Short mmCIF file of C-alpha atoms and ligand atoms in Angstrom, two decimals:
data_model
loop_
_atom_site.label_atom_id
_atom_site.label_comp_id
_atom_site.label_asym_id
_atom_site.label_seq_id
_atom_site.Cartn_x
_atom_site.Cartn_y
_atom_site.Cartn_z
CA MET A 1 -3.75 1.71 -16.24
CA GLN A 2 -4.89 1.80 -12.61
CA ILE A 3 -1.55 2.96 -11.22
CA GLU A 4 1.04 4.75 -13.29
CA ALA A 5 4.36 6.31 -12.27
CA ARG A 6 6.30 8.16 -14.92
CA GLY A 7 9.81 9.39 -14.23
CA LEU A 8 9.19 10.09 -10.55
CA CYS A 9 12.09 11.77 -8.76
CA LYS A 10 12.38 12.94 -5.17
CA SER A 11 15.29 14.31 -3.17
CA PHE A 12 15.53 15.22 0.50
CA ALA A 13 18.20 17.93 0.83
CA ALA A 14 21.01 16.61 -1.38
CA HIS A 15 19.91 12.99 -1.04
CA ASP A 16 18.27 11.53 -4.17
CA VAL A 17 15.79 9.03 -2.76
CA VAL A 18 13.56 8.24 -5.75
CA LYS A 19 15.33 8.24 -9.10
CA ASP A 20 13.34 8.23 -12.31
CA VAL A 21 10.85 5.62 -11.16
CA SER A 22 8.38 4.45 -13.81
CA PHE A 23 5.98 1.53 -13.76
CA SER A 24 2.31 0.78 -14.25
CA ALA A 25 -0.32 -1.58 -12.92
CA GLU A 26 -3.11 -2.98 -15.05
CA PRO A 27 -6.58 -3.47 -13.57
CA GLY A 28 -6.62 -6.48 -11.25
CA ALA A 29 -2.83 -6.68 -10.84
CA VAL A 30 -1.45 -7.50 -7.40
CA ILE A 31 2.04 -6.06 -7.32
CA GLY A 32 4.62 -6.68 -4.65
CA PHE A 33 6.77 -3.59 -4.14
CA LEU A 34 9.99 -4.96 -2.74
CA GLY A 35 13.42 -3.67 -1.84
CA PRO A 36 15.91 -3.31 1.00
CA ASN A 37 15.43 -0.84 3.85
CA GLY A 38 15.79 2.70 2.57
CA ALA A 39 15.30 1.74 -1.11
CA GLY A 40 12.61 4.41 -1.48
CA LYS A 41 9.43 2.29 -1.43
CA SER A 42 7.48 4.38 1.09
CA THR A 43 8.59 7.62 -0.54
CA THR A 44 7.42 6.36 -3.94
CA MET A 45 4.09 5.37 -2.41
CA ARG A 46 3.73 8.82 -0.89
CA LEU A 47 4.39 10.35 -4.32
CA LEU A 48 1.81 8.06 -5.93
CA THR A 49 -0.82 8.92 -3.32
CA GLY A 50 -0.19 12.65 -3.46
CA CYS A 51 0.99 12.83 0.16
CA LEU A 52 4.30 14.15 -1.09
CA ALA A 53 5.02 16.29 -4.15
CA ALA A 54 7.46 14.92 -6.71
CA ASP A 55 10.42 16.99 -7.84
CA ARG A 56 9.91 15.60 -11.33
CA GLY A 57 7.63 13.09 -12.99
CA THR A 58 3.95 12.30 -12.78
CA ALA A 59 1.72 9.80 -11.02
CA SER A 60 -1.81 8.76 -11.81
CA ILE A 61 -4.40 6.60 -10.09
CA GLY A 62 -7.40 5.20 -11.96
CA GLY A 63 -6.30 7.26 -14.95
CA TYR A 64 -6.36 10.56 -13.01
CA ASP A 65 -3.22 12.61 -12.47
CA ILE A 66 -2.66 12.91 -8.73
CA ASP A 67 -1.61 16.58 -9.03
CA ARG A 68 -4.04 17.82 -11.65
CA ASN A 69 -7.12 15.77 -10.62
CA PRO A 70 -6.45 14.93 -6.97
CA LEU A 71 -10.09 14.46 -5.95
CA GLU A 72 -10.84 12.03 -8.77
CA ALA A 73 -7.56 10.18 -8.23
CA ARG A 74 -8.12 9.87 -4.46
CA ALA A 75 -11.68 8.67 -4.98
CA CYS A 76 -10.18 5.65 -6.75
CA LEU A 77 -7.57 5.04 -4.05
CA GLY A 78 -7.33 3.47 -0.61
CA TYR A 79 -3.97 4.03 1.12
CA LEU A 80 -2.55 2.33 4.16
CA PRO A 81 0.54 4.32 5.19
CA GLU A 82 3.57 2.66 6.76
CA ALA A 83 3.18 2.28 10.56
CA ALA A 84 -0.15 4.09 10.34
CA ASN A 85 -0.83 6.05 13.50
CA GLY A 86 -2.63 9.12 14.82
CA PHE A 87 -6.26 9.87 15.73
CA THR A 88 -5.47 8.13 19.03
CA SER A 89 -8.41 9.65 20.93
CA LEU A 90 -11.02 8.41 18.42
CA THR A 91 -12.74 5.06 18.81
CA ILE A 92 -12.62 2.80 15.76
CA LEU A 93 -16.25 3.67 15.09
CA GLU A 94 -15.55 7.42 15.29
CA PHE A 95 -12.50 6.97 13.06
CA LEU A 96 -14.55 5.10 10.44
CA ILE A 97 -17.31 7.74 10.58
CA PHE A 98 -14.65 10.41 10.07
CA ALA A 99 -13.13 8.46 7.14
CA ALA A 100 -16.55 7.84 5.56
CA GLU A 101 -17.68 11.47 5.93
CA ALA A 102 -14.36 12.69 4.52
CA ARG A 103 -15.19 10.54 1.47
CA GLY A 104 -18.59 12.21 1.18
CA PHE A 105 -20.77 9.51 2.78
CA HIS A 106 -23.49 10.71 5.15
CA GLY A 107 -26.58 9.14 6.71
CA LYS A 108 -27.47 5.65 5.45
CA PRO A 109 -24.63 5.41 2.86
CA CYS A 110 -22.21 6.23 5.71
CA ARG A 111 -23.71 3.54 7.97
CA ASP A 112 -23.69 1.03 5.11
CA ALA A 113 -20.05 1.77 4.24
CA ILE A 114 -19.03 1.30 7.88
CA SER A 115 -20.99 -1.87 8.36
CA ARG A 116 -19.43 -3.31 5.16
CA VAL A 117 -15.84 -2.76 6.35
CA VAL A 118 -16.63 -3.81 9.93
CA ASP A 119 -17.90 -7.15 8.61
CA MET A 120 -15.12 -7.52 6.06
CA ILE A 121 -12.29 -6.87 8.52
CA GLY A 122 -13.93 -8.23 11.64
CA LEU A 123 -13.73 -4.93 13.52
CA GLY A 124 -16.92 -5.48 15.51
CA PRO A 125 -15.43 -6.50 18.88
CA ALA A 126 -13.19 -3.41 19.06
CA LEU A 127 -15.47 -0.69 17.64
CA GLY A 128 -15.73 1.15 20.99
CA GLN A 129 -12.00 1.18 21.77
CA THR A 130 -9.86 4.20 21.02
CA LEU A 131 -7.04 3.84 18.51
CA GLY A 132 -4.62 4.78 21.28
CA GLN A 133 -5.74 1.78 23.37
CA LEU A 134 -5.49 -0.75 20.58
CA SER A 135 -2.78 -3.29 19.95
CA LYS A 136 -0.82 -2.81 16.75
CA GLY A 137 -2.79 -5.53 14.96
CA TRP A 138 -6.15 -3.96 15.73
CA ARG A 139 -4.84 -0.50 14.88
CA GLN A 140 -3.63 -1.81 11.52
CA ARG A 141 -7.07 -3.32 10.90
CA ALA A 142 -8.75 0.00 11.75
CA TRP A 143 -6.49 1.81 9.29
CA LEU A 144 -7.20 -0.79 6.65
CA GLY A 145 -10.87 -0.08 7.33
CA GLN A 146 -10.40 3.61 6.48
CA ALA A 147 -8.54 2.60 3.28
CA LEU A 148 -11.47 0.41 2.20
CA ILE A 149 -14.36 2.58 3.41
CA HIS A 150 -15.24 3.87 -0.09
CA ASP A 151 -14.60 0.48 -1.77
CA PRO A 152 -11.89 1.92 -4.04
CA PRO A 153 -10.64 -0.01 -7.08
CA VAL A 154 -6.98 0.69 -6.20
CA LEU A 155 -5.18 -0.07 -2.94
CA ILE A 156 -1.70 1.10 -2.01
CA LEU A 157 -0.62 -0.71 1.13
CA ASP A 158 2.70 0.07 2.78
CA GLU A 159 3.83 -2.99 4.76
CA PRO A 160 0.28 -4.00 5.69
CA THR A 161 1.32 -6.93 7.89
CA ASP A 162 4.34 -5.30 9.54
CA GLY A 163 4.50 -6.05 13.25
CA LEU A 164 1.45 -8.29 13.34
CA ASP A 165 1.48 -11.58 15.23
CA PRO A 166 1.20 -14.80 13.17
CA LEU A 167 -2.54 -15.08 13.68
CA GLN A 168 -3.21 -11.47 12.66
CA LYS A 169 -0.85 -11.88 9.68
CA THR A 170 -2.74 -14.94 8.51
CA HIS A 171 -6.07 -13.13 8.91
CA LEU A 172 -4.87 -10.09 6.99
CA ARG A 173 -3.27 -12.15 4.22
CA LYS A 174 -6.53 -14.01 3.76
CA LEU A 175 -8.37 -10.71 3.49
CA LEU A 176 -5.84 -9.38 0.96
CA ALA A 177 -6.17 -12.58 -1.08
CA GLU A 178 -9.95 -12.04 -1.15
CA LEU A 179 -9.57 -8.38 -2.11
CA SER A 180 -7.05 -9.23 -4.82
CA SER A 181 -9.76 -10.80 -6.96
CA ARG A 182 -11.46 -7.44 -7.47
CA LYS A 183 -8.89 -4.70 -6.82
CA THR A 184 -5.58 -3.47 -8.16
CA ILE A 185 -3.11 -3.67 -5.29
CA LEU A 186 0.40 -2.29 -4.84
CA MET A 187 1.80 -3.56 -1.55
CA SER A 188 5.23 -3.28 -0.03
CA THR A 189 6.55 -5.97 2.24
CA HIS A 190 9.81 -7.32 3.60
CA ILE A 191 8.23 -10.74 3.94
CA LEU A 192 9.08 -12.46 0.69
CA GLU A 193 6.76 -15.39 1.45
CA GLU A 194 3.91 -12.88 1.49
CA ALA A 195 4.79 -11.67 -2.02
CA GLU A 196 5.18 -15.31 -3.12
CA GLU A 197 1.70 -16.05 -1.81
CA LEU A 198 -0.25 -12.94 -2.79
CA CYS A 199 1.38 -11.17 -5.74
CA ASP A 200 1.40 -11.93 -9.43
CA HIS A 201 3.82 -9.17 -10.38
CA LEU A 202 6.85 -7.63 -8.65
CA ILE A 203 8.61 -4.32 -8.75
CA LEU A 204 11.98 -4.31 -7.05
CA LEU A 205 13.54 -1.06 -5.96
CA ALA A 206 17.16 -0.59 -4.93
CA GLU A 207 18.84 2.71 -4.11
CA GLY A 208 15.82 4.61 -5.43
CA ARG A 209 15.72 2.89 -8.82
CA VAL A 210 13.52 0.20 -10.31
CA VAL A 211 15.85 -2.79 -10.78
CA ALA A 212 13.16 -5.26 -11.82
CA ASP A 213 9.57 -5.00 -13.10
CA THR A 214 8.56 -8.56 -13.74
CA ARG A 215 6.00 -11.30 -13.49
CA LYS A 216 6.59 -13.25 -10.31
CA ALA A 217 6.66 -16.46 -12.31
CA ASP A 218 9.71 -15.20 -14.21
CA VAL A 219 11.92 -14.69 -11.14
CA VAL A 220 10.99 -17.34 -8.56
CA ASP A 221 13.23 -20.42 -8.37
CA ALA A 222 12.12 -23.99 -8.99
CA SER A 223 10.64 -24.14 -5.47
CA GLY A 224 8.70 -20.92 -5.98
CA ARG A 225 11.04 -18.91 -3.75
CA LEU A 226 11.88 -15.28 -4.36
CA ALA A 227 14.85 -14.89 -2.05
CA PRO A 228 17.62 -15.79 -4.55
CA ALA A 229 16.36 -13.28 -7.16
CA PHE A 230 15.74 -10.63 -4.50
CA LEU A 231 19.30 -10.94 -3.17
CA ARG A 232 20.82 -10.89 -6.66
CA LEU A 233 18.75 -7.97 -7.97
CA THR A 234 19.00 -5.71 -4.93
CA GLN A 235 22.62 -6.24 -3.89
CA PRO A 236 24.57 -3.00 -3.32
CA GLY A 237 25.50 -1.44 -6.65
CA ALA A 238 22.79 -3.36 -8.55
CA ALA A 239 20.93 -0.12 -9.29
CA HIS A 240 23.93 1.18 -11.24
CA ALA A 241 23.69 -1.75 -13.63
CA VAL A 242 20.21 -0.58 -14.72
CA PRO A 243 20.46 1.29 -18.02
N1 LIG B 301 10.94 13.21 5.05
C1 LIG B 301 12.19 12.77 4.86
N2 LIG B 301 13.26 13.58 5.05
C2 LIG B 301 14.51 13.15 4.82
N3 LIG B 301 14.81 11.90 4.39
C3 LIG B 301 13.80 11.05 4.19
C4 LIG B 301 12.44 11.43 4.41
N4 LIG B 301 11.65 10.37 4.10
C5 LIG B 301 12.48 9.38 3.72
N5 LIG B 301 13.76 9.79 3.77
C6 LIG B 301 14.92 8.98 3.41
O1 LIG B 301 14.68 8.44 2.14
C7 LIG B 301 15.25 7.15 2.04
C8 LIG B 301 14.18 6.19 1.55
O2 LIG B 301 13.21 6.04 2.60
P1 LIG B 301 11.89 5.19 2.38
O3 LIG B 301 11.19 5.21 3.69
O4 LIG B 301 11.19 5.65 1.17
O5 LIG B 301 12.51 3.74 2.10
P2 LIG B 301 11.81 2.33 2.19
O6 LIG B 301 12.27 1.56 1.01
O7 LIG B 301 10.36 2.47 2.38
O8 LIG B 301 12.49 1.75 3.51
P3 LIG B 301 11.93 0.71 4.61
O9 LIG B 301 11.84 -0.61 3.90
O10 LIG B 301 13.00 0.72 5.64
O11 LIG B 301 10.61 1.20 5.11
C9 LIG B 301 15.82 6.81 3.39
O12 LIG B 301 17.21 7.06 3.35
C10 LIG B 301 15.12 7.77 4.31
O13 LIG B 301 15.93 8.11 5.42
#
């Protein structure tokens, strides 16, 4: 399995935010990670990526446990955090050099890795601008660049198109569709049309629990829409119905 969560639990103070979350992603799967605001999607992603320690349970990426083999697991993983920010004084080029060197690329392999993502994401026109100067769309592209710099087999993308204008959204969705043919992707989104378009599998979270882990084809309605199933499965109290 490329992504595996087993019994993940996380509380903040007395608030149980992630409750016994288990699921897995086979190689090549494109999974939509859906749920209402506050369901625990970002927290689960942080647990999977090792940015946050679980209270209980385990997570593995590319077959490597994120706690016991963090370097191997992270080598397999590109992560786009929610509302990615920071490094505001670096230009996109400096940011990509930093990301590439942090992944162990130096000299020609570093230049090659950067030129690959610059071409793939179309970062060329903005390479000399600092992240602090960039619009949200360009900043999101730069952060996607750092997630892809080492060409990882697994991508965890937290609301990748959040806040982008329609043109940027279309561009990014096209890129994700291209990437989906050769990567395992777990992506959260509130835009159900995006999951309809890009994902083949869905995991729905409500109140910290997995309330559905299903092929998209099994929950869309006759018109291919997800909204009816989403509303039914994630309504308040739905999580309590899960055995
Ligand atoms: N560091 C933290 N300290 C305290 N509470 C937190 C922390 N991080 C998240 N929470 C809480 O955990 C709950 C789940 O948050 P999380 O961001 O994981 O949800 P989400 O499903 O990603 O929501 P959204 O769709 O709005 O981004 C929320 O109630 C949030 O306030």
